[in-house]
PDB file of C-alpha atoms in Angstrom:
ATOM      1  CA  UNK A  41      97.725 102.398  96.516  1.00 82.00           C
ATOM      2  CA  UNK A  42      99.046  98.893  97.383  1.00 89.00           C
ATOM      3  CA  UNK A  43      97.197  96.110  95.763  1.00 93.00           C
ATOM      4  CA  UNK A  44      95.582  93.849  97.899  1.00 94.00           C
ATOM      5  CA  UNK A  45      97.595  90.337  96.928  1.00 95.00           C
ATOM      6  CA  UNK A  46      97.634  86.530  98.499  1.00 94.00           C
ATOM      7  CA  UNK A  47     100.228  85.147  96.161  1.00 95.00           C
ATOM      8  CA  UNK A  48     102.116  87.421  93.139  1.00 97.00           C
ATOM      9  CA  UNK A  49      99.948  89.138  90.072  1.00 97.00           C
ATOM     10  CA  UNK A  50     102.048  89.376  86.657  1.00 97.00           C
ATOM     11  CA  UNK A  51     100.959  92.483  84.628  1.00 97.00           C
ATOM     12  CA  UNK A  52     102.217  91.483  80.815  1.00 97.00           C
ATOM     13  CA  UNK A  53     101.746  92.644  77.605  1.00 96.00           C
ATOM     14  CA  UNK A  54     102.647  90.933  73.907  1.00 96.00           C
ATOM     15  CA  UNK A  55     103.701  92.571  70.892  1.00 97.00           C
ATOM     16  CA  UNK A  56     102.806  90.189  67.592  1.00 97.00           C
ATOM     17  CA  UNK A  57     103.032  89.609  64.562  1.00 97.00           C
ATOM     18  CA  UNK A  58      99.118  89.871  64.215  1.00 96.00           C
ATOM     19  CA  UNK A  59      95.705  89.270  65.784  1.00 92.00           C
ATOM     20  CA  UNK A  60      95.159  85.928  64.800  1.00 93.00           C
ATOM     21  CA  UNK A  61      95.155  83.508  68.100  1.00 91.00           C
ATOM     22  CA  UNK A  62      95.872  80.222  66.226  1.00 91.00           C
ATOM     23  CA  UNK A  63      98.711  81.616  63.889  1.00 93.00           C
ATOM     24  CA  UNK A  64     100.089  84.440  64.884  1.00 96.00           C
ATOM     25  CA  UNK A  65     103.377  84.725  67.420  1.00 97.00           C
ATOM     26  CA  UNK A  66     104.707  86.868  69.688  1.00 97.00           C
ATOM     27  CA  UNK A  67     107.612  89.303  68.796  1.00 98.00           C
ATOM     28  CA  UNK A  68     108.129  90.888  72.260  1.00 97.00           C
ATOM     29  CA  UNK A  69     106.824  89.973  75.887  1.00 97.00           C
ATOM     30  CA  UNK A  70     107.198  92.163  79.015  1.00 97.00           C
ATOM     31  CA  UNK A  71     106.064  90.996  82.456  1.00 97.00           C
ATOM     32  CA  UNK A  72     105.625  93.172  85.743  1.00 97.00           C
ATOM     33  CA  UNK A  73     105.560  90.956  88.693  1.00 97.00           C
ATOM     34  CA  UNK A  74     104.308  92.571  91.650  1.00 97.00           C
ATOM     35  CA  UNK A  75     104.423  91.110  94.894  1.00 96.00           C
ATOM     36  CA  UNK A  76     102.026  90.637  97.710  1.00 96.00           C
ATOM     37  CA  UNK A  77     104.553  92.579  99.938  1.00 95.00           C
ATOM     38  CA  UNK A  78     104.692  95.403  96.969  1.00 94.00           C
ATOM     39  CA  UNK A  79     108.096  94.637  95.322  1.00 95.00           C
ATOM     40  CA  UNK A  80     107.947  94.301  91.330  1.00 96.00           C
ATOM     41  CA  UNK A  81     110.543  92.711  89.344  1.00 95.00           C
ATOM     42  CA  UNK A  82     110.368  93.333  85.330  1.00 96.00           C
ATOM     43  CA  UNK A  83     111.800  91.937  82.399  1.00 95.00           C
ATOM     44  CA  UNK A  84     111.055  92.503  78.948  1.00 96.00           C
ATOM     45  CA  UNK A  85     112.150  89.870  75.894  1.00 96.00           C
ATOM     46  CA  UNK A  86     112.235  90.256  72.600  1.00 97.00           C
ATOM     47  CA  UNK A  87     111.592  86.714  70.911  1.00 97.00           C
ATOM     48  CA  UNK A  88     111.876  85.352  67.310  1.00 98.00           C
ATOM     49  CA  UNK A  89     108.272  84.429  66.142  1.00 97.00           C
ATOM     50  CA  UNK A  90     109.606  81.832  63.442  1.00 96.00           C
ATOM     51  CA  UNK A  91     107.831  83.916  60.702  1.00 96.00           C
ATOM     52  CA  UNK A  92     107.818  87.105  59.363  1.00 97.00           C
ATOM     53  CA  UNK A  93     106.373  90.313  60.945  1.00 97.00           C
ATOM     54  CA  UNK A  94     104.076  91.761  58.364  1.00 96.00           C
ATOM     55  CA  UNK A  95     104.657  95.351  57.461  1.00 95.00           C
ATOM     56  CA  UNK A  96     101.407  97.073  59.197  1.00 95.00           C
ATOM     57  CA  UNK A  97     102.213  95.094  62.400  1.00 95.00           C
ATOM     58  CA  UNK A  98     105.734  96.580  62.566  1.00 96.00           C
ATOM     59  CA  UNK A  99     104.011 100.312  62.078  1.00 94.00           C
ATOM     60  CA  UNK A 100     102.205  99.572  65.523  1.00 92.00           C
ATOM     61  CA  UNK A 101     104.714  98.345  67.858  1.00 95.00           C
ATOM     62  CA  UNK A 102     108.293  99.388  65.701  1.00 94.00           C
ATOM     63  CA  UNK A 103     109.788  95.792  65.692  1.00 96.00           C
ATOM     64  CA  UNK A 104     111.005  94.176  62.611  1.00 96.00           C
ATOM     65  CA  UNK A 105     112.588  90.560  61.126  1.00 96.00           C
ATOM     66  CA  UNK A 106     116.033  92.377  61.636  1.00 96.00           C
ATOM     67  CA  UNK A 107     115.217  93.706  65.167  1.00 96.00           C
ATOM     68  CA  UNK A 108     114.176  89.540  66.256  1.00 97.00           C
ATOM     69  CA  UNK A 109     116.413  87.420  63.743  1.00 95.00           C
ATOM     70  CA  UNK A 110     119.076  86.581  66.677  1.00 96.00           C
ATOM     71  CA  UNK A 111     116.555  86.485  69.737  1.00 97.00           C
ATOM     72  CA  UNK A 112     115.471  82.987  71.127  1.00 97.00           C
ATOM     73  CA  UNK A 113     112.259  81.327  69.760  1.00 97.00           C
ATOM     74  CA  UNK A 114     109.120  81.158  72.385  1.00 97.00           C
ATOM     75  CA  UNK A 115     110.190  77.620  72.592  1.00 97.00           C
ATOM     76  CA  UNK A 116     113.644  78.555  73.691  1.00 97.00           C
ATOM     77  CA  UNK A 117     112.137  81.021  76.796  1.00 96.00           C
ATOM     78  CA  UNK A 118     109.100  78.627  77.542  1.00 97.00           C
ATOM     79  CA  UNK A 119     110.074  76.875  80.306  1.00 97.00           C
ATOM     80  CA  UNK A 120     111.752  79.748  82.148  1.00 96.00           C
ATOM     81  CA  UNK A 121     108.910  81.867  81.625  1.00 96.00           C
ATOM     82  CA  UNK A 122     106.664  79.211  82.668  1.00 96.00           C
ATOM     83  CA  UNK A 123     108.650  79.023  85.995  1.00 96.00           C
ATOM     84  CA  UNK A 124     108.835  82.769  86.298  1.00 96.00           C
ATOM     85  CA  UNK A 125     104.645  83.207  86.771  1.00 96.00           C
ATOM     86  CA  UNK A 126     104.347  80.002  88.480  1.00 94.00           C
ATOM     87  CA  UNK A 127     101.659  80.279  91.023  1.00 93.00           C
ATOM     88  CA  UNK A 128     100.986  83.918  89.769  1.00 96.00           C
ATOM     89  CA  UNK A 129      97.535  85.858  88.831  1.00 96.00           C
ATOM     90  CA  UNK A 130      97.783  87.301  85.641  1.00 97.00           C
ATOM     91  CA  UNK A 131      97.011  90.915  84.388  1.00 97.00           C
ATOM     92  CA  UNK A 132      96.913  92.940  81.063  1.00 96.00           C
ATOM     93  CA  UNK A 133      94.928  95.458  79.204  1.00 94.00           C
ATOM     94  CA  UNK A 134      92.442  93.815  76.724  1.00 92.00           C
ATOM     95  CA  UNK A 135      94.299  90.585  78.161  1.00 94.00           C
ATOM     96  CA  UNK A 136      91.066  88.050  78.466  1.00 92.00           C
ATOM     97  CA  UNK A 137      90.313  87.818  74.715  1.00 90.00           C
ATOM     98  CA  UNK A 138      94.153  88.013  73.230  1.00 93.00           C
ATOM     99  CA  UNK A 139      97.375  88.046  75.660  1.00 95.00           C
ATOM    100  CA  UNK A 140      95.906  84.934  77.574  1.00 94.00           C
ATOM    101  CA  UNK A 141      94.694  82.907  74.140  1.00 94.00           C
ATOM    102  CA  UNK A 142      98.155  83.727  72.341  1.00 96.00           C
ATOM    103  CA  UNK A 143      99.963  83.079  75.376  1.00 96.00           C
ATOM    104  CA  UNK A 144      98.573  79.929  76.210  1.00 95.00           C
ATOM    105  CA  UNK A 145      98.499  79.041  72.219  1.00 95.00           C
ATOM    106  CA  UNK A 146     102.454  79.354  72.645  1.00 97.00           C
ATOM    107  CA  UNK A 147     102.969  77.346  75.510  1.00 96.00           C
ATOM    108  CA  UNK A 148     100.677  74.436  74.583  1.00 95.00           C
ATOM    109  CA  UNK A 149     102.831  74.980  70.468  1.00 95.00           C
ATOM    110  CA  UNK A 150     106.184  74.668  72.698  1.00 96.00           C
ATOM    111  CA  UNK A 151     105.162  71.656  74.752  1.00 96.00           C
ATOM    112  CA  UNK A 152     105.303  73.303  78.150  1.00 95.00           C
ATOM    113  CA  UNK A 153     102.600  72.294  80.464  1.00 92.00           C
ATOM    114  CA  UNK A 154     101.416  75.210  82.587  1.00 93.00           C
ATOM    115  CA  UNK A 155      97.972  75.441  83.623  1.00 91.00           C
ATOM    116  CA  UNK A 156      96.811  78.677  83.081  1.00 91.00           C
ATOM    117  CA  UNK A 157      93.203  78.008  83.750  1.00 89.00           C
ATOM    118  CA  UNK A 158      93.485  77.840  87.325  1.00 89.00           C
ATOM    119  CA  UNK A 159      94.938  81.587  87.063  1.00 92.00           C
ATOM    120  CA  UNK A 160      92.782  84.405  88.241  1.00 93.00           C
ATOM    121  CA  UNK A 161      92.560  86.787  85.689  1.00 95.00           C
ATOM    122  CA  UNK A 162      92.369  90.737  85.420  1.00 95.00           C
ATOM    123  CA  UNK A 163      91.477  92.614  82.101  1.00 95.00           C
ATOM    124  CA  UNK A 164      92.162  96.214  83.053  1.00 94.00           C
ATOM    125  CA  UNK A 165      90.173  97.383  79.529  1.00 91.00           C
ATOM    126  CA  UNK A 166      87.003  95.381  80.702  1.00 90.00           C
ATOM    127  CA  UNK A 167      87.425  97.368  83.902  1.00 91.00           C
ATOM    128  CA  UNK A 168      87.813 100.546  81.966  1.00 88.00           C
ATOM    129  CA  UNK A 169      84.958 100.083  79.314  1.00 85.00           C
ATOM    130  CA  UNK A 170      82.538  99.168  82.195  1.00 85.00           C
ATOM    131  CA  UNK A 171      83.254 102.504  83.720  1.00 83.00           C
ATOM    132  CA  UNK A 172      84.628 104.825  80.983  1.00 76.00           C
ATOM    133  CA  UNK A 173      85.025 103.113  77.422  1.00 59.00           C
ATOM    134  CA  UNK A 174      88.268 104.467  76.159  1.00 69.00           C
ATOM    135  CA  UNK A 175      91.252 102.521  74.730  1.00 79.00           C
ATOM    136  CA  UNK A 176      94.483 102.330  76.932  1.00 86.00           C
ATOM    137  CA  UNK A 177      96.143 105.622  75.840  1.00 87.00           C
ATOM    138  CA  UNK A 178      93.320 106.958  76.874  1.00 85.00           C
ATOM    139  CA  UNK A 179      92.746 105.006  80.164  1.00 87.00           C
ATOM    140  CA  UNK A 180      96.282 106.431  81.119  1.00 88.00           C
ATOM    141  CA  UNK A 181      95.415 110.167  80.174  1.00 88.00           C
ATOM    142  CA  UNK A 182      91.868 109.715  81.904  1.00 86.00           C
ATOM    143  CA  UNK A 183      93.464 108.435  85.301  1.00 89.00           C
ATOM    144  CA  UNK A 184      96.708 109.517  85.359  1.00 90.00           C
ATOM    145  CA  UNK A 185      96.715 112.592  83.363  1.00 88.00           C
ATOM    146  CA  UNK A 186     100.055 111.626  81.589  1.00 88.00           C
ATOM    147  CA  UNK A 187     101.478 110.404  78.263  1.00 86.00           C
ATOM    148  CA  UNK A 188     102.507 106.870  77.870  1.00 84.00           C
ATOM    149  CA  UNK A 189     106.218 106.861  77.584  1.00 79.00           C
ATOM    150  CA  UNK A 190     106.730 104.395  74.254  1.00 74.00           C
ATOM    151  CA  UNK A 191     103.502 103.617  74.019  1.00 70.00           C
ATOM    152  CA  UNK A 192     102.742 100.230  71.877  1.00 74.00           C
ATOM    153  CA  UNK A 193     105.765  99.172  72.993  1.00 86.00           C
ATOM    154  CA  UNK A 194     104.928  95.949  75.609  1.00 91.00           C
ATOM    155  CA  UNK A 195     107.260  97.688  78.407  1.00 91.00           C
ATOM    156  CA  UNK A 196     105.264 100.624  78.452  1.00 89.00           C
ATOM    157  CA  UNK A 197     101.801  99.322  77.891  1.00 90.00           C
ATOM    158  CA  UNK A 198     102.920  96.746  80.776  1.00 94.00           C
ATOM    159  CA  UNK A 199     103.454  99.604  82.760  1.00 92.00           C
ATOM    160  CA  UNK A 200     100.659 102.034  82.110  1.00 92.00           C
ATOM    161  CA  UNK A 201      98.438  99.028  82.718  1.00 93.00           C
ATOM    162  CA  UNK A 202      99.734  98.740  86.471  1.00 95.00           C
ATOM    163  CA  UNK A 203      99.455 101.972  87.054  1.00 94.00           C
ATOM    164  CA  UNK A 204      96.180 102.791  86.000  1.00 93.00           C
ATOM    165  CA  UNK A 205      94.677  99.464  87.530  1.00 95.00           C
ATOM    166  CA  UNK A 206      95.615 101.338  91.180  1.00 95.00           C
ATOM    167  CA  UNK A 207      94.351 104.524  90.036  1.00 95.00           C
ATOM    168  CA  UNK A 208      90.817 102.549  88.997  1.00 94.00           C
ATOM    169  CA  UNK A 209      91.158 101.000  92.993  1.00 95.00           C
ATOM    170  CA  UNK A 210      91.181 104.282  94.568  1.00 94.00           C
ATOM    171  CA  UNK A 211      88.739 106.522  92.020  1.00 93.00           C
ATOM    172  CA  UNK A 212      85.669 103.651  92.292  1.00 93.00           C
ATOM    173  CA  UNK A 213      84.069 102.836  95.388  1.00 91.00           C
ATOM    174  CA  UNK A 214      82.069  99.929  94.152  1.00 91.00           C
ATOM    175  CA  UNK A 215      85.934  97.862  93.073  1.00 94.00           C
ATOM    176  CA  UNK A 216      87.752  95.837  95.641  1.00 95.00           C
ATOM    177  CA  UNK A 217      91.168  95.396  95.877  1.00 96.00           C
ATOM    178  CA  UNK A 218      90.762  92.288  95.642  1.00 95.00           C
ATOM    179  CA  UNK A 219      91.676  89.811  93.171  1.00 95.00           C
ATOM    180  CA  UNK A 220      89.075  87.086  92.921  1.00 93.00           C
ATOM    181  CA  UNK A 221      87.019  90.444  93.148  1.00 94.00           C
ATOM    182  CA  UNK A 222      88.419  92.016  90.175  1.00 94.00           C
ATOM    183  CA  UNK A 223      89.190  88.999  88.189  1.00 91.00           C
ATOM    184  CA  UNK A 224      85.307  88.300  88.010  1.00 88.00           C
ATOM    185  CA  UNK A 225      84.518  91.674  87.426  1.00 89.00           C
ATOM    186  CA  UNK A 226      86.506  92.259  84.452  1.00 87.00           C
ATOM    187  CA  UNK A 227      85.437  88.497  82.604  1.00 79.00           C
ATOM    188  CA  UNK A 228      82.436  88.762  80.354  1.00 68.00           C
ATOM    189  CA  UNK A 229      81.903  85.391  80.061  1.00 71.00           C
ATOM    190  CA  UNK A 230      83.098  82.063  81.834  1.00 87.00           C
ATOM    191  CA  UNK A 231      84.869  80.937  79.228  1.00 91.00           C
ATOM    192  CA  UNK A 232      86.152  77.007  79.143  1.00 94.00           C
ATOM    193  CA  UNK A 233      88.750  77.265  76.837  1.00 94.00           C
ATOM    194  CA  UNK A 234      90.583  81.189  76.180  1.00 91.00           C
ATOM    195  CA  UNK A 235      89.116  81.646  72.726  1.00 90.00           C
ATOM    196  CA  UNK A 236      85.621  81.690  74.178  1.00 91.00           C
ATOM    197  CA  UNK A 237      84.784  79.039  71.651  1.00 95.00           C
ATOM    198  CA  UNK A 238      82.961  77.207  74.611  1.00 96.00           C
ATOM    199  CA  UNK A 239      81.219  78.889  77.812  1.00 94.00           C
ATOM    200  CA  UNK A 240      79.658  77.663  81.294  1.00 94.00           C
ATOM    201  CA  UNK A 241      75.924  77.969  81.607  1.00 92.00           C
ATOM    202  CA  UNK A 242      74.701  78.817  84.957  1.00 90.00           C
ATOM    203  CA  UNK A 243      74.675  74.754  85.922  1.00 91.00           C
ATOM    204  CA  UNK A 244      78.332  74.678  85.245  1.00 92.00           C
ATOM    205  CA  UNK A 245      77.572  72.653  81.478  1.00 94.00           C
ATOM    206  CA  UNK A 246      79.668  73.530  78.759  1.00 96.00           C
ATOM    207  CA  UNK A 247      77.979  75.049  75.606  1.00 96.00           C
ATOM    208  CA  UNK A 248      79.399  76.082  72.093  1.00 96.00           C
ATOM    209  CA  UNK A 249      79.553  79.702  72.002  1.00 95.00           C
ATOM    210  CA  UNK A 250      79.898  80.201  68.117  1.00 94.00           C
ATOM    211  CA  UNK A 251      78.177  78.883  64.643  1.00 93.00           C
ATOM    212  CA  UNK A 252      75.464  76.501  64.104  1.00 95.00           C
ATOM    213  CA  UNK A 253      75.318  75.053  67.687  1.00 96.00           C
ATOM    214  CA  UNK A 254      75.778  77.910  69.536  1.00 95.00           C
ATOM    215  CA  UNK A 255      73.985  77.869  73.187  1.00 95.00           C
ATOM    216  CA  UNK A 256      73.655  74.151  72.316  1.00 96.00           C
ATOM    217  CA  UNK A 257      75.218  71.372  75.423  1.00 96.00           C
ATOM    218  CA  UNK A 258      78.696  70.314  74.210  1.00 97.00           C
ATOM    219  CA  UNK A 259      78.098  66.925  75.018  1.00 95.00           C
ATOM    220  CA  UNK A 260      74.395  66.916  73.136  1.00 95.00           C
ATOM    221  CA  UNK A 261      76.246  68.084  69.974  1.00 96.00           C
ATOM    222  CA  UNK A 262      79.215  65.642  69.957  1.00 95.00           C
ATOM    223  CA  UNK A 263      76.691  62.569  70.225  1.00 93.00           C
ATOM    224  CA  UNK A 264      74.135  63.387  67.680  1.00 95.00           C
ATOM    225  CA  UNK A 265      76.786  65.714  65.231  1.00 96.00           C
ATOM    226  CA  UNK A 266      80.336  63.242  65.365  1.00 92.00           C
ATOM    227  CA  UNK A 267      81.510  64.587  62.812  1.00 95.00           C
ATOM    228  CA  UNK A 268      81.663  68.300  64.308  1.00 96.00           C
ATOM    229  CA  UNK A 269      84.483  67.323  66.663  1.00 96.00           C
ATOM    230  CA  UNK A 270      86.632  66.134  63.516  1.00 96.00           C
ATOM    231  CA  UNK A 271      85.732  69.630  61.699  1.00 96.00           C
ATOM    232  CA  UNK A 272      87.126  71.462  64.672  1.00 96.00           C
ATOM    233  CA  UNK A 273      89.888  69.416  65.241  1.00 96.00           C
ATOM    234  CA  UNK A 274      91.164  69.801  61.093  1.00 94.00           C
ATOM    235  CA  UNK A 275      90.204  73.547  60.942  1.00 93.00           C
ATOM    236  CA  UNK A 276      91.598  76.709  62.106  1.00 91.00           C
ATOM    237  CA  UNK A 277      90.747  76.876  65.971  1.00 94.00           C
ATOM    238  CA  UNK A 278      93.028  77.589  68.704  1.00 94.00           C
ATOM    239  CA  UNK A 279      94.846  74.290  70.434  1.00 94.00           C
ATOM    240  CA  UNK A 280      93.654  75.246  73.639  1.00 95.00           C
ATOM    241  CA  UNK A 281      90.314  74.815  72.326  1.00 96.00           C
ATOM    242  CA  UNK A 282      90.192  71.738  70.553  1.00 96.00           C
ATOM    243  CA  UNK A 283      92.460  70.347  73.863  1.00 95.00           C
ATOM    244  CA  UNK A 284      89.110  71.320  75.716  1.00 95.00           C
ATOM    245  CA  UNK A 285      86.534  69.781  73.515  1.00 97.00           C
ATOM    246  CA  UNK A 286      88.914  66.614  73.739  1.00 96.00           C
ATOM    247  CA  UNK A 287      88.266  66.528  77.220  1.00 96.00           C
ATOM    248  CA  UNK A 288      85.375  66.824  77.217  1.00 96.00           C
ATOM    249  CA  UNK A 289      84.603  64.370  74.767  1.00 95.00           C
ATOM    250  CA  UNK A 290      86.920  61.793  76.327  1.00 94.00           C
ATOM    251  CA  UNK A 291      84.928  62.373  79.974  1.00 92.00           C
ATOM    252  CA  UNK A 292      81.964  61.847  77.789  1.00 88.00           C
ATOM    253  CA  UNK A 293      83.238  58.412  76.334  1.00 85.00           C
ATOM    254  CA  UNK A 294      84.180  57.544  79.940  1.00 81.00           C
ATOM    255  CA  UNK A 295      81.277  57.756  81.193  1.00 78.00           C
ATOM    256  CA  UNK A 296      79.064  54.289  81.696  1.00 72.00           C
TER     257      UNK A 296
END
């Protein structure tokens, strides 16, 4: 099956050196860009985080500091990466809640600007645990009846990602092939920033999604709590976030 496309959707996936959005890096990107007409073009970089790779995240994906030590830093490959998914969708397995944050968290580190929030988005997994819940090995057994071919490597989860996507298209009746379709179909939430730290209510207002204030109008909280902006801005949250809450809070400043 074909996908359905208006402009170019990027399947990627990142190895790191750990889960942690705010300070962890990626050690190895690989993109699949697949075009509305049905070509794909991939590439696959290996990329120096800047720190080392802890020991249990080399015994998932195989890549150590010796294996990255000459390869260019994110901030070397940030602009031609950038330029490579211009004016693409974007695509990944488990993708919404950590390839999109980190990636995004390593642009905004390397000074690129690339806005990745008018993207349309496709997590394959949310897709797969609405109608199966398995984990991507799995996924790729379940629909394609094959082995993944190095899996945890980001080449061949890229792939097995793409592939099982189409397979999803043709087994369901109920998804379209089509992206604004499957973008909203595979989002839990309507996230403002990637972390989730913030969501949309159903009026379009932005609302903390975590801690004391949680389900609580941004704005609301940043008049009568001040001092919760400066706690988020000094502690460990993702950039993208606290660039977010500044806007918000500078539209709310604005305002007369």
């Amino acid at each position: 099956m074909q996908l359905q496309l208006n402009r170019p959707l990027v399947f990627f996936d990142l190895e790191t050196t750990g889960i942690n959005i705010s300070k962890d890096r990626i050690v190895e990107i690989s993109l699949l860009k697949v075009y509305p007409d049905g070509k794909e073009e991939s590439k696959t970089r290996r990329i120096n985080p800047e720190m080392p790779i802890p020991p249990e995240s080399t015994k998932i994906h195989g890549i150590t500091d010796e294996d990255v030590k000459d390869c260019p830093t994110f901030k070397m490959i940030a602009r031609s990466l950038a330029t490579l998914i211009e004016d693409c969708d974007l695509a990944g397995f488990n993708s919404n809640r950590f390839d999109i944050p980190l990636l995004a968290e390593e642009f905004l580190r390397a000074e690129v600007e690339i806005d990745l929030h008018s993207r349309k988005f496709i997590d394959v997994q949310t897709i797969y645990h609405k109608m199966e819940q398995r984990t991507l090995s799995a996924a790729y057994k379940f629909y394609c009846n094959k082995d993944i071919d190095n899996a945890h490597s980001a080449e061949g989860d890229t792939r097995a990602t793409y592939e099982v996507l189409k397979v999803q298209l043709e087994r369901y009746q109920n998804l379209s092939n089509d992206i604004q379709f499957l973008s909203e179909f595979s989002s839990f939430t309507n996230n403002v920033d990637f972390a989730g730290r913030m969501i949309y209510n159903e009026k379009g207002e932005e609302l903390f999604n975590f801690g004391k204030y949680r389900g609580e109008p941004v704005r609301k909280v940043l008049i009568k709590d001040p001092g919760y902006y400066s706690w988020i801005m000094n502690g460990d949250f993702a950039l993208d976030t606290k660039q977010k809450l500044t806007g918000i809070r500078n539209r709310e400043i604005k305002k007369p």
